[in-house]
Amino acid sequence: MKVTDLPRSLAVIGGGPIGCEFAQAFARFGVDVTLLEAGERILTKEEPEVSALMADVLRRDGMEVRSGVTIDSVAHDDQGFVLEVDGDGLRAERLLVAAGRDTGLPDLGLESVGVATEDRKHVDVDARLRVLADDGSPVEGLWSVGDVVGKGLFTHVAKYQAAIVIRQLLAQDGPEADYTAVPRVTFTYPEVGAVGLTEQQARDAGHDVQVGLVDTKDSSRGDLHGEGNDGLVKLVASRDRLLGGTTVGPMGGEVLAMLTTAIHGQVPVSTLKSMIYAYPTWHGVVRQALSALGGTAPQRDAPFTLG
């Protein structure tokens, strides 16, 4: 962030990761923030429990969070911006638009190598990131990485893909692209981390779904941390395999690492349940969520005492 002077008020259009991150940052610097989201909830790609929790957190940070809204118009005058939202006027000194990004695929000139781009946002590639022509054959000497591939608008996905391409350029062996366990983190406080399928995605795919959900306030670390320990761990599993995981907490993105490893490596749930978890830690809440997968009540850590 390069802003040196804080506005008195800020309207943020878009309740996705970027919108939530910046809205919270400005609110915690004392700016009067209104967050506007057209969808029925903020962070729509995450579990609904995450959306509800984070909306509550952001409101407690002093901002107004409005979802399911229609923005009819935006105008600017010498006093700032005027937005018409659901027929009512909203005034803010500054406006931040975080309503999504476009890859600009039609501007890349791919038609010259047999790749049609009209009405498309992503280019087709094979598991080695070679660009595929409209007939399905790889275009000689052409690879693609990053947002334009459509496998996640994240720096870490682009770097992962780039490593695969570099190995080919250097004639080195290595695995092909595998997007089974693509992690993502929203850097709010608490952090929101997620990997794999959500509960709804797993059900839509026809899996026999088990869900384990634990509030971090019910953990030993939550007891020690006190205020500001809002968070949860939600696991989605089927047939002794994790399909997805969500971690919300002060170090949600770090706790996510073990779930990403488990999903990528297809570690059985029974193996994860048999592990030793350090106490008292945030990642220890994963053990409680695993216990909840079988339909039993989550086991609470033993109370922590000094001496």
Coordinates of C-alpha atoms in Angstrom, one line a residue:
M1 CA 0.0 0.0 0.0
K2 CA 1.4 3.4 -1.0
V3 CA -1.3 5.6 0.4
T4 CA 0.2 8.3 2.6
D5 CA -3.0 10.3 3.4
L6 CA -6.1 8.5 4.7
P7 CA -9.5 9.4 3.3
R8 CA -12.3 10.2 5.7
S9 CA -14.5 7.6 4.0
L10 CA -14.0 4.8 1.5
A11 CA -16.5 2.7 -0.5
V12 CA -15.2 -0.7 -1.6
I13 CA -16.9 -2.5 -4.5
G14 CA -16.3 -6.2 -4.3
G15 CA -16.4 -8.5 -1.3
G16 CA -13.8 -11.0 -2.5
P17 CA -10.3 -11.5 -1.0
I18 CA -8.8 -8.2 -2.2
G19 CA -11.9 -6.2 -1.3
C20 CA -12.0 -7.6 2.2
E21 CA -8.2 -7.3 2.8
F22 CA -8.1 -3.6 1.8
A23 CA -11.4 -2.8 3.5
Q24 CA -10.2 -4.1 6.8
A25 CA -6.8 -2.4 6.5
F26 CA -8.4 1.0 5.9
A27 CA -11.0 0.4 8.7
R28 CA -8.3 -0.4 11.2
F29 CA -6.6 2.8 10.3
G30 CA -9.8 4.6 11.3
V31 CA -11.4 5.2 7.9
D32 CA -15.2 5.0 7.6
V33 CA -15.5 2.0 5.2
T34 CA -18.5 0.6 3.4
L35 CA -18.0 -2.8 1.7
L36 CA -20.4 -3.6 -1.1
E37 CA -20.9 -7.1 -2.6
A38 CA -23.3 -8.0 -5.3
G39 CA -23.4 -11.7 -4.3
E40 CA -25.5 -13.0 -1.5
R41 CA -22.4 -13.1 0.8
I42 CA -18.8 -11.9 0.9
L43 CA -16.0 -14.3 0.1
T44 CA -18.4 -16.3 -2.1
K45 CA -15.8 -18.9 -3.1
E46 CA -15.3 -20.0 0.5
E47 CA -17.5 -22.0 2.8
P48 CA -20.7 -20.2 4.0
E49 CA -19.5 -20.4 7.6
V50 CA -16.5 -18.4 6.6
S51 CA -18.5 -15.7 5.0
A52 CA -20.7 -15.4 8.1
L53 CA -17.7 -15.3 10.5
M54 CA -15.7 -12.8 8.5
A55 CA -18.8 -10.5 8.0
D56 CA -19.1 -10.4 11.7
V57 CA -15.4 -9.7 12.2
L58 CA -15.4 -6.8 9.7
R59 CA -18.5 -5.3 11.2
R60 CA -16.8 -5.4 14.6
D61 CA -13.9 -3.6 13.0
G62 CA -16.3 -0.7 12.5
M63 CA -17.2 -1.0 8.8
E64 CA -20.6 -1.5 7.1
V65 CA -20.8 -4.7 5.2
R66 CA -23.6 -5.0 2.6
S67 CA -24.1 -8.0 0.4
G68 CA -26.7 -8.8 -2.2
V69 CA -26.7 -5.2 -3.4
T70 CA -27.2 -3.7 -6.8
I71 CA -25.0 -0.7 -7.7
D72 CA -27.0 1.3 -10.2
S73 CA -24.6 4.2 -10.8
V74 CA -21.3 5.8 -9.7
A75 CA -20.6 9.5 -10.1
H76 CA -17.9 11.9 -9.0
D77 CA -17.9 15.5 -7.9
D78 CA -15.6 17.9 -6.0
Q79 CA -16.5 16.2 -2.7
G80 CA -15.8 12.6 -3.8
F81 CA -17.9 9.8 -5.1
V82 CA -21.7 9.3 -5.1
L83 CA -23.0 5.7 -5.5
E84 CA -26.6 4.7 -6.0
V85 CA -27.0 1.4 -4.2
D86 CA -30.4 -0.3 -4.3
G87 CA -32.0 3.1 -5.1
D88 CA -30.3 4.9 -2.2
G89 CA -27.4 7.3 -2.3
L90 CA -24.0 6.5 -0.7
R91 CA -21.3 9.1 -0.5
A92 CA -17.6 8.4 0.0
E93 CA -14.4 10.5 -0.4
R94 CA -12.6 7.6 -2.2
L95 CA -13.7 4.6 -4.1
L96 CA -11.8 1.2 -4.4
V97 CA -13.0 -1.1 -7.2
A98 CA -12.1 -4.7 -6.4
A99 CA -14.8 -6.4 -8.4
G100 CA -12.6 -8.9 -10.3
R101 CA -10.0 -9.1 -13.0
D102 CA -10.0 -9.8 -16.8
T103 CA -7.1 -11.7 -18.4
G104 CA -7.3 -9.7 -21.7
L105 CA -6.9 -12.9 -23.7
P106 CA -8.2 -11.5 -27.0
D107 CA -5.4 -8.9 -27.0
L108 CA -2.6 -11.5 -27.0
G109 CA -2.7 -12.3 -30.7
L110 CA -3.1 -16.1 -30.3
E111 CA -5.2 -16.3 -33.4
S112 CA -2.0 -16.3 -35.4
V113 CA -1.1 -19.7 -34.0
G114 CA -4.5 -21.3 -34.4
V115 CA -6.0 -20.4 -31.0
A116 CA -9.4 -18.7 -31.0
T117 CA -9.9 -16.2 -28.2
E118 CA -13.2 -14.6 -28.8
D119 CA -15.5 -14.7 -25.8
R120 CA -12.9 -16.6 -23.8
K121 CA -10.9 -15.6 -20.7
H122 CA -8.6 -18.6 -20.5
V123 CA -6.3 -20.5 -22.9
D124 CA -6.4 -24.3 -23.0
V125 CA -3.1 -26.0 -22.0
D126 CA -2.1 -29.6 -21.4
A127 CA -0.5 -31.0 -18.2
R128 CA 2.9 -29.7 -19.3
L129 CA 1.5 -26.1 -19.8
R130 CA 1.8 -26.4 -23.6
V131 CA -0.8 -24.1 -25.3
L132 CA -3.4 -26.2 -27.3
A133 CA -4.7 -25.1 -30.7
D134 CA -8.4 -25.3 -31.5
D135 CA -7.8 -28.9 -32.9
G136 CA -6.4 -30.0 -29.5
S137 CA -2.8 -30.3 -30.6
P138 CA 0.0 -28.5 -28.8
V139 CA 1.3 -25.3 -30.4
E140 CA 5.0 -25.8 -31.1
G141 CA 7.2 -23.8 -28.8
L142 CA 4.4 -22.1 -26.9
W143 CA 3.6 -22.5 -23.2
S144 CA 1.3 -20.5 -20.9
V145 CA 1.4 -19.9 -17.2
G146 CA -0.5 -17.7 -14.7
D147 CA -3.9 -16.2 -14.6
V148 CA -4.6 -16.8 -18.3
V149 CA -4.5 -20.6 -17.7
G150 CA -7.5 -20.3 -15.3
K151 CA -6.3 -22.6 -12.6
G152 CA -6.2 -20.0 -9.9
L153 CA -5.4 -16.3 -9.9
F154 CA -2.5 -16.7 -7.5
T155 CA 1.2 -15.9 -7.6
H156 CA 2.0 -19.3 -6.2
V157 CA 0.1 -21.1 -9.0
A158 CA 2.0 -19.1 -11.7
K159 CA 5.3 -19.9 -10.0
Y160 CA 4.4 -23.6 -9.8
Q161 CA 3.5 -23.6 -13.5
A162 CA 6.6 -21.7 -14.5
A163 CA 8.8 -24.4 -12.8
I164 CA 7.2 -27.0 -15.0
V165 CA 7.8 -25.0 -18.1
I166 CA 11.4 -24.3 -17.1
R167 CA 12.1 -28.0 -16.7
Q168 CA 11.0 -28.6 -20.2
L169 CA 13.1 -25.9 -21.6
L170 CA 16.1 -27.4 -19.8
A171 CA 15.2 -30.9 -20.8
Q172 CA 14.8 -32.0 -17.2
D173 CA 12.3 -34.7 -16.0
G174 CA 9.6 -33.8 -13.5
P175 CA 6.0 -34.2 -12.6
E176 CA 3.2 -32.7 -14.7
A177 CA 0.7 -30.1 -13.3
D178 CA -1.6 -31.4 -10.6
Y179 CA -4.3 -29.0 -9.3
T180 CA -5.9 -31.4 -6.7
A181 CA -4.6 -29.3 -3.8
V182 CA -4.4 -25.6 -4.8
P183 CA -4.2 -23.6 -1.6
R184 CA -5.5 -20.0 -1.3
V185 CA -5.3 -17.5 1.5
T186 CA -7.2 -14.3 2.2
F187 CA -4.9 -12.1 4.3
T188 CA -7.5 -10.6 6.5
Y189 CA -7.3 -10.9 10.3
P190 CA -8.0 -13.6 11.0
E191 CA -6.5 -15.2 7.9
V192 CA -8.7 -17.4 5.7
G193 CA -7.1 -20.4 4.2
A194 CA -8.7 -23.0 1.9
V195 CA -7.7 -26.0 -0.2
G196 CA -9.5 -28.5 -2.3
L197 CA -13.3 -28.8 -2.5
T198 CA -15.8 -27.0 -0.5
E199 CA -18.7 -29.0 1.1
Q200 CA -21.1 -28.0 -1.7
Q201 CA -18.6 -28.7 -4.5
A202 CA -18.0 -32.2 -3.0
R203 CA -21.7 -32.9 -2.9
D204 CA -22.3 -31.6 -6.4
A205 CA -19.5 -34.0 -7.6
G206 CA -21.5 -36.9 -6.1
H207 CA -19.2 -37.7 -3.2
D208 CA -20.5 -39.3 0.0
V209 CA -19.5 -36.4 2.2
Q210 CA -18.5 -36.2 5.8
V211 CA -18.0 -32.8 7.4
G212 CA -16.0 -31.9 10.5
L213 CA -16.4 -28.3 11.8
V214 CA -14.8 -26.8 14.9
D215 CA -14.7 -23.3 16.3
T216 CA -11.2 -22.3 17.4
K217 CA -12.7 -20.6 20.4
D218 CA -13.3 -24.2 21.7
S219 CA -9.6 -25.0 21.5
S220 CA -6.9 -24.7 24.1
R221 CA -5.0 -22.2 22.1
G222 CA -8.2 -20.1 21.8
D223 CA -8.4 -20.1 25.6
L224 CA -4.8 -18.9 25.9
H225 CA -5.0 -16.3 23.1
G226 CA -8.2 -14.6 24.5
E227 CA -9.8 -11.8 22.4
G228 CA -9.1 -11.9 18.6
N229 CA -9.1 -15.7 18.2
D230 CA -12.1 -15.8 15.9
G231 CA -11.8 -18.8 13.6
L232 CA -12.8 -22.3 12.6
V233 CA -11.5 -25.4 10.9
K234 CA -13.8 -27.2 8.5
L235 CA -12.9 -30.5 6.8
V236 CA -14.6 -32.2 4.0
A237 CA -13.9 -35.9 3.5
S238 CA -15.2 -39.0 1.7
R239 CA -14.1 -42.7 2.0
D240 CA -11.1 -42.0 4.3
R241 CA -9.7 -39.2 2.2
L242 CA -9.8 -35.5 2.7
L243 CA -11.4 -33.6 -0.2
G244 CA -11.1 -30.1 1.1
G245 CA -10.2 -28.1 4.2
T246 CA -10.7 -24.6 5.5
T247 CA -8.7 -22.9 8.3
V248 CA -9.7 -19.5 9.7
G249 CA -7.6 -18.0 12.5
P250 CA -4.7 -15.8 13.4
M251 CA -2.4 -18.1 11.4
G252 CA -5.0 -19.7 9.1
G253 CA -2.7 -19.7 6.1
E254 CA 0.1 -21.5 8.0
V255 CA -2.2 -24.1 9.5
L256 CA -3.5 -24.8 6.0
A257 CA -0.1 -26.3 5.0
M258 CA -0.8 -29.6 6.7
L259 CA -4.2 -30.0 5.0
T260 CA -2.7 -29.1 1.6
T261 CA 0.0 -31.8 2.1
A262 CA -2.7 -34.3 3.2
I263 CA -4.9 -33.7 0.2
H264 CA -2.0 -33.6 -2.3
G265 CA -0.5 -36.8 -0.9
Q266 CA -3.8 -38.6 -0.4
V267 CA -3.1 -39.2 3.2
P268 CA -5.9 -41.4 4.7
V269 CA -8.1 -39.7 7.3
S270 CA -7.4 -42.6 9.6
T271 CA -3.7 -41.8 9.4
L272 CA -4.3 -38.1 10.2
K273 CA -6.4 -39.1 13.2
S274 CA -3.5 -41.3 14.5
M275 CA -0.9 -38.5 14.4
I276 CA 0.5 -36.6 17.4
Y277 CA -0.4 -32.9 17.4
A278 CA 1.6 -30.4 19.4
Y279 CA -0.2 -28.8 22.3
P280 CA -1.2 -26.0 22.6
T281 CA -1.2 -25.0 19.0
W282 CA -3.7 -23.6 16.4
H283 CA -3.0 -26.7 14.2
G284 CA -4.2 -28.8 17.1
V285 CA -7.8 -27.8 16.1
V286 CA -7.4 -30.0 13.0
R287 CA -7.4 -33.0 15.3
Q288 CA -10.7 -31.9 16.8
A289 CA -12.2 -31.4 13.3
L290 CA -11.0 -34.9 12.3
S291 CA -12.7 -36.3 15.4
A292 CA -15.9 -34.6 14.3
L293 CA -15.8 -36.3 10.8
G294 CA -17.1 -39.6 12.2
G295 CA -20.2 -38.0 13.6
T296 CA -18.8 -37.9 17.2
A297 CA -18.5 -34.7 19.2
P298 CA -15.2 -33.0 18.8
Q299 CA -12.8 -33.8 21.6
R300 CA -11.6 -30.8 23.5
D301 CA -8.0 -30.5 24.5
A302 CA -7.2 -31.1 28.1
P303 CA -7.1 -27.9 30.1
F304 CA -3.8 -26.1 30.2
T305 CA -2.4 -25.2 33.7
L306 CA 0.8 -23.7 34.9
G307 CA 3.0 -25.4 37.4

